Amino acid sequence: MMNNGAPAHVRSSSLLGVIGGSGFYSFFGPEARAISLDTPYGPPSAPITVGTVGDHEVAFLPRHGAGHEFSPHTVPYRANMWAMRALGVRRIFGPCAVGSLDAQLGPGAMVVPDQLVDRTSGRRDTYFDSGGIHVSFADPYCPSLRAAATGLPGVVDGGAMVVIQGPRFSTRAESRWFASQGFRLVNMTGYPETVLARELEMCYAAIALVTDLDAGIEHGAGVRAVDVFAEFERNMVPFKQLVHEAIAQVDLERTCTHCLPHEGVTLPIELP
C-alpha cells in the first residue's frame, strides 16, 4: 500500500522505528506495508515499511536506500528523521556497521555505544537555522533504549563511536589517533542522525555490528569494502535477531524525558 502522507491508522504510542545501515535493507516479510512520504527536506532514502515485532508496530527505513544508492555523506538524514516522526515514531533503534578501534572487539561483536564524536564536515545537521535553538547533547543516546539493548546476552555495553565523513576509510595514522583518544568504534553514519533525532524529540540508540578492525589496529592490507559487506552478511541473521529482541524489551508506552530538550522553548518551526 502506498500513501503520500502519514495515515492516522499508523500513529500509535507503541510505534517504534528502525533505521538500518549497510547490508540491512529489509526487516519484515512480504506482509509489511510500504508508505511513501515526502518532507520539507525532500523524500527519505526509501519508502518506509511498517510491520509488527511482538507487541510493537515497527516502521523500518533503509538508511542507504533499498539498493544502497546513498553513500554516507549523501544520505538524506533530515528527510529520514522527519519522515519517521511524521509517521508517528518517537523511539528509534539505529543498527549500523562499524570498525573496531579496540583489538578486543573483533568482527562479529555487537556493541551499544554510549558516546559519539563527530568528525564529519558539511552535513546538514539541524532543523533550526534560526531561532537560537540549542539542544542538550552531552549524552547523545536514549538511556531507556540503550538499556533495552544492553541487557541482552552477548551485547557489549558502552564505548565512544567516532563518526568520520567517508566514503573513504581511515588511514592507519587516523585510526591510531582515534584509538589513542579512547574511541572504541569508527563509523560513517552515526552523525547527524543522532542529533536530528534529539532535535525532533525522538529517543534514539545505536546498535553496532563490528565488521573489521580498523587500519591502524592490525597489520595487513587495511579495510576493504568487499570484506566489510561480507562480514555484515555473515552476521545479518543474528544481528537482526538482536534488534528484534531489543524491541521486545522496550515498554509499550514511552516514559523517557531525557530526549525532550525543548521544554519551555518556543520553536521557530512546528514539529510534525
mmCIF file of C-alpha atoms in Angstrom:
data_model
loop_
_atom_site.group_PDB
_atom_site.id
_atom_site.type_symbol
_atom_site.label_atom_id
_atom_site.label_comp_id
_atom_site.label_asym_id
_atom_site.label_seq_id
_atom_site.Cartn_x
_atom_site.Cartn_y
_atom_site.Cartn_z
ATOM 1 C CA MET A 1 0.000 0.000 0.000
ATOM 2 C CA MET A 2 1.484 3.335 -1.000
ATOM 3 C CA ASN A 3 0.485 6.650 0.536
ATOM 4 C CA ASN A 4 1.661 10.213 0.135
ATOM 5 C CA GLY A 5 1.030 11.197 3.731
ATOM 6 C CA ALA A 6 1.113 9.755 7.240
ATOM 7 C CA PRO A 7 -2.156 7.852 7.641
ATOM 8 C CA ALA A 8 -3.796 8.203 11.026
ATOM 9 C CA HIS A 9 -4.100 4.442 11.497
ATOM 10 C CA VAL A 10 -0.302 4.122 11.618
ATOM 11 C CA ARG A 11 0.118 6.551 14.510
ATOM 12 C CA SER A 12 0.482 4.647 17.759
ATOM 13 C CA SER A 13 2.125 5.168 21.137
ATOM 14 C CA SER A 14 3.891 1.832 20.625
ATOM 15 C CA LEU A 15 5.193 2.604 17.111
ATOM 16 C CA LEU A 16 8.971 2.157 17.076
ATOM 17 C CA GLY A 17 11.426 2.997 14.318
ATOM 18 C CA VAL A 18 14.394 1.065 12.952
ATOM 19 C CA ILE A 19 16.841 2.705 10.536
ATOM 20 C CA GLY A 20 19.040 0.006 9.030
ATOM 21 C CA GLY A 21 22.578 0.502 7.805
ATOM 22 C CA SER A 22 24.847 -1.167 5.251
ATOM 23 C CA GLY A 23 23.514 -4.607 4.353
ATOM 24 C CA PHE A 24 20.393 -4.007 6.431
ATOM 25 C CA TYR A 25 17.929 -3.293 3.635
ATOM 26 C CA SER A 26 14.834 -5.130 4.880
ATOM 27 C CA PHE A 27 13.327 -6.037 8.209
ATOM 28 C CA PHE A 28 9.951 -7.677 7.564
ATOM 29 C CA GLY A 29 8.448 -10.290 5.296
ATOM 30 C CA PRO A 30 6.099 -9.599 2.374
ATOM 31 C CA GLU A 31 3.191 -8.886 4.724
ATOM 32 C CA ALA A 32 4.583 -5.456 5.647
ATOM 33 C CA ARG A 33 3.017 -2.396 4.071
ATOM 34 C CA ALA A 34 5.034 0.325 2.356
ATOM 35 C CA ILE A 35 4.362 4.014 2.910
ATOM 36 C CA SER A 36 5.848 6.748 0.728
ATOM 37 C CA LEU A 37 6.246 10.129 2.408
ATOM 38 C CA ASP A 38 7.563 13.487 1.296
ATOM 39 C CA THR A 39 9.057 16.028 3.687
ATOM 40 C CA PRO A 40 10.154 19.684 3.602
ATOM 41 C CA TYR A 41 13.668 18.248 3.080
ATOM 42 C CA GLY A 42 12.800 16.006 0.161
ATOM 43 C CA PRO A 43 11.923 12.313 0.162
ATOM 44 C CA PRO A 44 13.567 9.896 2.605
ATOM 45 C CA SER A 45 16.020 7.230 1.469
ATOM 46 C CA ALA A 46 13.203 4.812 0.560
ATOM 47 C CA PRO A 47 9.563 4.101 1.323
ATOM 48 C CA ILE A 48 9.049 3.189 4.971
ATOM 49 C CA THR A 49 7.753 -0.312 5.633
ATOM 50 C CA VAL A 50 5.511 -0.930 8.626
ATOM 51 C CA GLY A 51 5.035 -4.309 10.269
ATOM 52 C CA THR A 52 4.872 -5.863 13.708
ATOM 53 C CA VAL A 53 7.501 -7.210 16.090
ATOM 54 C CA GLY A 54 5.850 -8.780 19.114
ATOM 55 C CA ASP A 55 3.524 -6.208 20.648
ATOM 56 C CA HIS A 56 5.083 -3.309 18.782
ATOM 57 C CA GLU A 57 4.213 -1.821 15.442
ATOM 58 C CA VAL A 58 7.561 -1.017 13.815
ATOM 59 C CA ALA A 59 8.493 1.365 10.992
ATOM 60 C CA PHE A 60 11.649 0.404 9.066
ATOM 61 C CA LEU A 61 13.718 2.614 6.772
ATOM 62 C CA PRO A 62 16.934 1.516 4.993
ATOM 63 C CA ARG A 63 19.387 4.348 5.659
ATOM 64 C CA HIS A 64 21.245 3.968 2.365
ATOM 65 C CA GLY A 65 18.171 3.227 0.241
ATOM 66 C CA ALA A 66 16.724 -0.112 -0.823
ATOM 67 C CA GLY A 67 19.604 -0.628 -3.279
ATOM 68 C CA HIS A 68 22.336 1.176 -1.311
ATOM 69 C CA GLU A 69 22.196 4.181 -3.627
ATOM 70 C CA PHE A 70 23.210 6.697 -0.933
ATOM 71 C CA SER A 71 26.781 6.994 0.326
ATOM 72 C CA PRO A 72 27.279 8.000 3.977
ATOM 73 C CA HIS A 73 27.801 11.672 3.126
ATOM 74 C CA THR A 74 24.763 11.833 0.790
ATOM 75 C CA VAL A 75 22.141 10.085 2.957
ATOM 76 C CA PRO A 76 19.107 12.422 3.293
ATOM 77 C CA TYR A 77 19.328 12.389 7.078
ATOM 78 C CA ARG A 78 16.951 15.309 7.696
ATOM 79 C CA ALA A 79 14.279 13.829 5.428
ATOM 80 C CA ASN A 80 14.678 10.390 7.011
ATOM 81 C CA MET A 81 14.210 11.555 10.581
ATOM 82 C CA TRP A 82 11.411 13.984 9.699
ATOM 83 C CA ALA A 83 9.514 11.245 7.855
ATOM 84 C CA MET A 84 9.814 8.905 10.820
ATOM 85 C CA ARG A 85 8.391 11.483 13.209
ATOM 86 C CA ALA A 86 5.637 12.431 10.754
ATOM 87 C CA LEU A 87 4.616 8.793 10.711
ATOM 88 C CA GLY A 88 4.264 8.793 14.488
ATOM 89 C CA VAL A 89 7.614 7.278 15.501
ATOM 90 C CA ARG A 90 9.044 8.605 18.757
ATOM 91 C CA ARG A 91 11.678 5.939 19.525
ATOM 92 C CA ILE A 92 14.307 4.658 17.083
ATOM 93 C CA PHE A 93 16.981 1.986 17.030
ATOM 94 C CA GLY A 94 19.793 2.662 14.551
ATOM 95 C CA PRO A 95 21.600 -0.589 13.606
ATOM 96 C CA CYS A 96 24.898 0.169 11.878
ATOM 97 C CA ALA A 97 28.175 -1.335 10.712
ATOM 98 C CA VAL A 98 31.325 -0.138 12.491
ATOM 99 C CA GLY A 99 35.032 -0.652 12.516
ATOM 100 C CA SER A 100 36.685 -1.504 15.806
ATOM 101 C CA LEU A 101 39.424 0.602 17.354
ATOM 102 C CA ASP A 102 39.842 -1.934 20.161
ATOM 103 C CA ALA A 103 41.654 -5.194 19.380
ATOM 104 C CA GLN A 104 39.475 -6.944 21.972
ATOM 105 C CA LEU A 105 36.370 -6.182 19.898
ATOM 106 C CA GLY A 106 36.725 -8.299 16.788
ATOM 107 C CA PRO A 107 34.418 -8.833 13.811
ATOM 108 C CA GLY A 108 31.002 -10.086 14.843
ATOM 109 C CA ALA A 109 30.922 -8.216 18.158
ATOM 110 C CA MET A 110 27.713 -6.300 18.842
ATOM 111 C CA VAL A 111 28.120 -3.062 20.757
ATOM 112 C CA VAL A 112 25.768 -0.361 22.057
ATOM 113 C CA PRO A 113 27.817 2.860 22.140
ATOM 114 C CA ASP A 114 27.238 5.409 24.882
ATOM 115 C CA GLN A 115 29.124 8.359 23.397
ATOM 116 C CA LEU A 116 29.685 9.948 19.988
ATOM 117 C CA VAL A 117 32.453 12.084 18.475
ATOM 118 C CA ASP A 118 31.661 13.982 15.278
ATOM 119 C CA ARG A 119 34.456 14.192 12.701
ATOM 120 C CA THR A 120 32.199 14.814 9.680
ATOM 121 C CA SER A 121 32.072 18.016 7.676
ATOM 122 C CA GLY A 122 29.468 19.844 5.629
ATOM 123 C CA ARG A 123 26.484 17.706 6.614
ATOM 124 C CA ARG A 124 23.173 19.428 7.283
ATOM 125 C CA ASP A 125 22.815 18.612 10.955
ATOM 126 C CA THR A 126 19.978 20.796 12.234
ATOM 127 C CA TYR A 127 16.377 21.769 11.549
ATOM 128 C CA PHE A 128 16.904 25.092 13.314
ATOM 129 C CA ASP A 129 18.764 27.540 11.121
ATOM 130 C CA SER A 130 17.135 30.381 13.065
ATOM 131 C CA GLY A 131 15.615 30.983 16.459
ATOM 132 C CA GLY A 132 18.624 30.333 18.680
ATOM 133 C CA ILE A 133 17.709 26.718 19.458
ATOM 134 C CA HIS A 134 20.419 24.718 21.249
ATOM 135 C CA VAL A 135 19.697 21.115 22.235
ATOM 136 C CA SER A 136 21.366 19.294 25.093
ATOM 137 C CA PHE A 137 23.589 16.560 23.645
ATOM 138 C CA ALA A 138 26.008 15.657 26.442
ATOM 139 C CA ASP A 139 24.598 12.132 26.458
ATOM 140 C CA PRO A 140 23.560 11.572 22.843
ATOM 141 C CA TYR A 141 21.785 8.229 23.196
ATOM 142 C CA CYS A 142 18.500 7.452 24.909
ATOM 143 C CA PRO A 143 19.157 5.660 28.236
ATOM 144 C CA SER A 144 15.882 3.724 28.024
ATOM 145 C CA LEU A 145 16.571 2.309 24.566
ATOM 146 C CA ARG A 146 20.200 1.602 25.449
ATOM 147 C CA ALA A 147 19.061 -0.368 28.488
ATOM 148 C CA ALA A 148 16.732 -2.460 26.325
ATOM 149 C CA ALA A 149 19.650 -3.499 24.101
ATOM 150 C CA THR A 150 22.486 -3.745 26.610
ATOM 151 C CA GLY A 151 20.512 -6.107 28.815
ATOM 152 C CA LEU A 152 20.659 -8.814 26.141
ATOM 153 C CA PRO A 153 23.204 -11.669 26.292
ATOM 154 C CA GLY A 154 26.477 -11.101 24.471
ATOM 155 C CA VAL A 155 25.976 -7.372 23.895
ATOM 156 C CA VAL A 156 28.894 -5.091 24.760
ATOM 157 C CA ASP A 157 27.777 -2.065 26.760
ATOM 158 C CA GLY A 158 29.453 1.232 26.031
ATOM 159 C CA GLY A 159 32.188 2.890 24.075
ATOM 160 C CA ALA A 160 32.657 6.124 22.160
ATOM 161 C CA MET A 161 31.909 5.965 18.439
ATOM 162 C CA VAL A 162 33.784 8.419 16.238
ATOM 163 C CA VAL A 163 31.898 9.305 13.062
ATOM 164 C CA ILE A 164 34.051 10.127 10.035
ATOM 165 C CA GLN A 165 32.998 11.793 6.820
ATOM 166 C CA GLY A 166 33.624 8.911 4.426
ATOM 167 C CA PRO A 167 33.138 7.465 1.981
ATOM 168 C CA ARG A 168 36.835 6.546 2.309
ATOM 169 C CA PHE A 169 38.119 4.526 5.228
ATOM 170 C CA SER A 170 40.654 5.892 7.712
ATOM 171 C CA THR A 171 44.394 5.986 7.213
ATOM 172 C CA ARG A 172 46.470 3.978 9.670
ATOM 173 C CA ALA A 173 47.578 7.214 11.338
ATOM 174 C CA GLU A 174 43.988 8.365 11.733
ATOM 175 C CA SER A 175 42.784 5.113 13.253
ATOM 176 C CA ARG A 176 45.744 5.025 15.668
ATOM 177 C CA TRP A 177 44.959 8.612 16.629
ATOM 178 C CA PHE A 178 41.288 7.758 17.246
ATOM 179 C CA ALA A 179 42.277 4.764 19.361
ATOM 180 C CA SER A 180 44.748 6.860 21.361
ATOM 181 C CA GLN A 181 41.887 9.207 22.278
ATOM 182 C CA GLY A 182 39.988 6.319 23.794
ATOM 183 C CA PHE A 183 37.427 5.969 20.999
ATOM 184 C CA ARG A 184 36.276 2.385 20.602
ATOM 185 C CA LEU A 185 34.323 2.348 17.326
ATOM 186 C CA VAL A 186 34.509 4.162 13.979
ATOM 187 C CA ASN A 187 31.519 4.695 11.705
ATOM 188 C CA MET A 188 30.339 6.948 8.840
ATOM 189 C CA THR A 189 26.595 7.424 9.503
ATOM 190 C CA GLY A 190 26.084 7.912 13.238
ATOM 191 C CA TYR A 191 26.041 11.693 12.810
ATOM 192 C CA PRO A 192 23.878 13.707 12.175
ATOM 193 C CA GLU A 193 21.206 11.030 12.591
ATOM 194 C CA THR A 194 21.514 11.085 16.367
ATOM 195 C CA VAL A 195 21.313 14.846 16.859
ATOM 196 C CA LEU A 196 18.425 15.196 14.389
ATOM 197 C CA ALA A 197 16.508 12.650 16.452
ATOM 198 C CA ARG A 198 17.190 14.752 19.551
ATOM 199 C CA GLU A 199 16.001 17.932 17.814
ATOM 200 C CA LEU A 200 12.772 16.127 16.901
ATOM 201 C CA GLU A 201 12.434 14.854 20.492
ATOM 202 C CA MET A 202 12.740 11.228 19.447
ATOM 203 C CA CYS A 203 14.557 8.667 21.576
ATOM 204 C CA TYR A 204 17.475 7.111 19.679
ATOM 205 C CA ALA A 205 20.050 4.401 20.364
ATOM 206 C CA ALA A 206 22.622 2.898 18.015
ATOM 207 C CA ILE A 207 23.315 -0.839 17.891
ATOM 208 C CA ALA A 208 26.642 -1.512 16.195
ATOM 209 C CA LEU A 209 27.936 -4.623 14.464
ATOM 210 C CA VAL A 210 31.735 -4.753 14.233
ATOM 211 C CA THR A 211 32.750 -5.743 10.694
ATOM 212 C CA ASP A 212 36.509 -5.160 10.860
ATOM 213 C CA LEU A 213 39.470 -3.965 12.871
ATOM 214 C CA ASP A 214 40.381 -0.510 11.630
ATOM 215 C CA ALA A 215 43.545 0.004 9.579
ATOM 216 C CA GLY A 216 45.823 1.150 12.388
ATOM 217 C CA ILE A 217 44.775 -1.546 14.844
ATOM 218 C CA GLU A 218 46.252 -4.520 12.995
ATOM 219 C CA HIS A 219 48.808 -5.112 10.275
ATOM 220 C CA GLY A 220 47.654 -6.094 6.801
ATOM 221 C CA ALA A 221 46.111 -4.568 3.735
ATOM 222 C CA GLY A 222 43.727 -2.291 5.644
ATOM 223 C CA VAL A 223 39.950 -2.148 5.467
ATOM 224 C CA ARG A 224 38.288 -3.149 2.186
ATOM 225 C CA ALA A 225 34.620 -2.537 1.403
ATOM 226 C CA VAL A 226 34.141 -6.039 -0.004
ATOM 227 C CA ASP A 227 35.285 -7.553 3.300
ATOM 228 C CA VAL A 228 33.062 -5.230 5.335
ATOM 229 C CA PHE A 229 29.961 -6.191 3.353
ATOM 230 C CA ALA A 230 30.839 -9.882 3.540
ATOM 231 C CA GLU A 231 31.223 -9.742 7.312
ATOM 232 C CA PHE A 232 27.920 -7.901 7.643
ATOM 233 C CA GLU A 233 26.220 -10.548 5.523
ATOM 234 C CA ARG A 234 27.675 -13.361 7.647
ATOM 235 C CA ASN A 235 26.224 -11.798 10.780
ATOM 236 C CA MET A 236 22.946 -10.496 9.349
ATOM 237 C CA VAL A 237 20.667 -13.172 10.840
ATOM 238 C CA PRO A 238 21.904 -12.858 14.460
ATOM 239 C CA PHE A 239 22.139 -9.065 14.127
ATOM 240 C CA LYS A 240 18.507 -8.772 13.006
ATOM 241 C CA GLN A 241 17.528 -11.165 15.771
ATOM 242 C CA LEU A 242 19.290 -8.932 18.292
ATOM 243 C CA VAL A 243 17.329 -5.898 17.084
ATOM 244 C CA HIS A 244 14.085 -7.896 17.334
ATOM 245 C CA GLU A 245 14.993 -8.907 20.885
ATOM 246 C CA ALA A 246 15.835 -5.308 21.822
ATOM 247 C CA ILE A 247 12.453 -4.164 20.512
ATOM 248 C CA ALA A 248 10.774 -6.807 22.667
ATOM 249 C CA GLN A 249 12.435 -5.269 25.753
ATOM 250 C CA VAL A 250 11.020 -1.786 25.065
ATOM 251 C CA ASP A 251 7.975 -0.703 27.062
ATOM 252 C CA LEU A 252 4.809 -0.140 25.056
ATOM 253 C CA GLU A 253 4.448 3.396 26.410
ATOM 254 C CA ARG A 254 7.235 5.939 26.206
ATOM 255 C CA THR A 255 8.283 7.320 29.586
ATOM 256 C CA CYS A 256 11.708 8.806 28.737
ATOM 257 C CA THR A 257 12.176 12.524 29.437
ATOM 258 C CA HIS A 258 15.926 12.581 28.670
ATOM 259 C CA CYS A 259 15.234 13.061 24.961
ATOM 260 C CA LEU A 260 12.834 16.022 25.308
ATOM 261 C CA PRO A 261 15.148 19.054 25.039
ATOM 262 C CA HIS A 262 12.588 21.711 24.089
ATOM 263 C CA GLU A 263 10.644 22.060 27.318
ATOM 264 C CA GLY A 264 9.931 25.754 27.919
ATOM 265 C CA VAL A 265 11.317 26.704 24.481
ATOM 266 C CA THR A 266 9.366 28.288 21.616
ATOM 267 C CA LEU A 267 10.487 26.639 18.385
ATOM 268 C CA PRO A 268 10.720 28.567 15.091
ATOM 269 C CA ILE A 269 9.126 25.639 13.233
ATOM 270 C CA GLU A 270 6.328 23.216 14.053
ATOM 271 C CA LEU A 271 7.466 19.645 14.501
ATOM 272 C CA PRO A 272 5.451 17.048 12.562
#
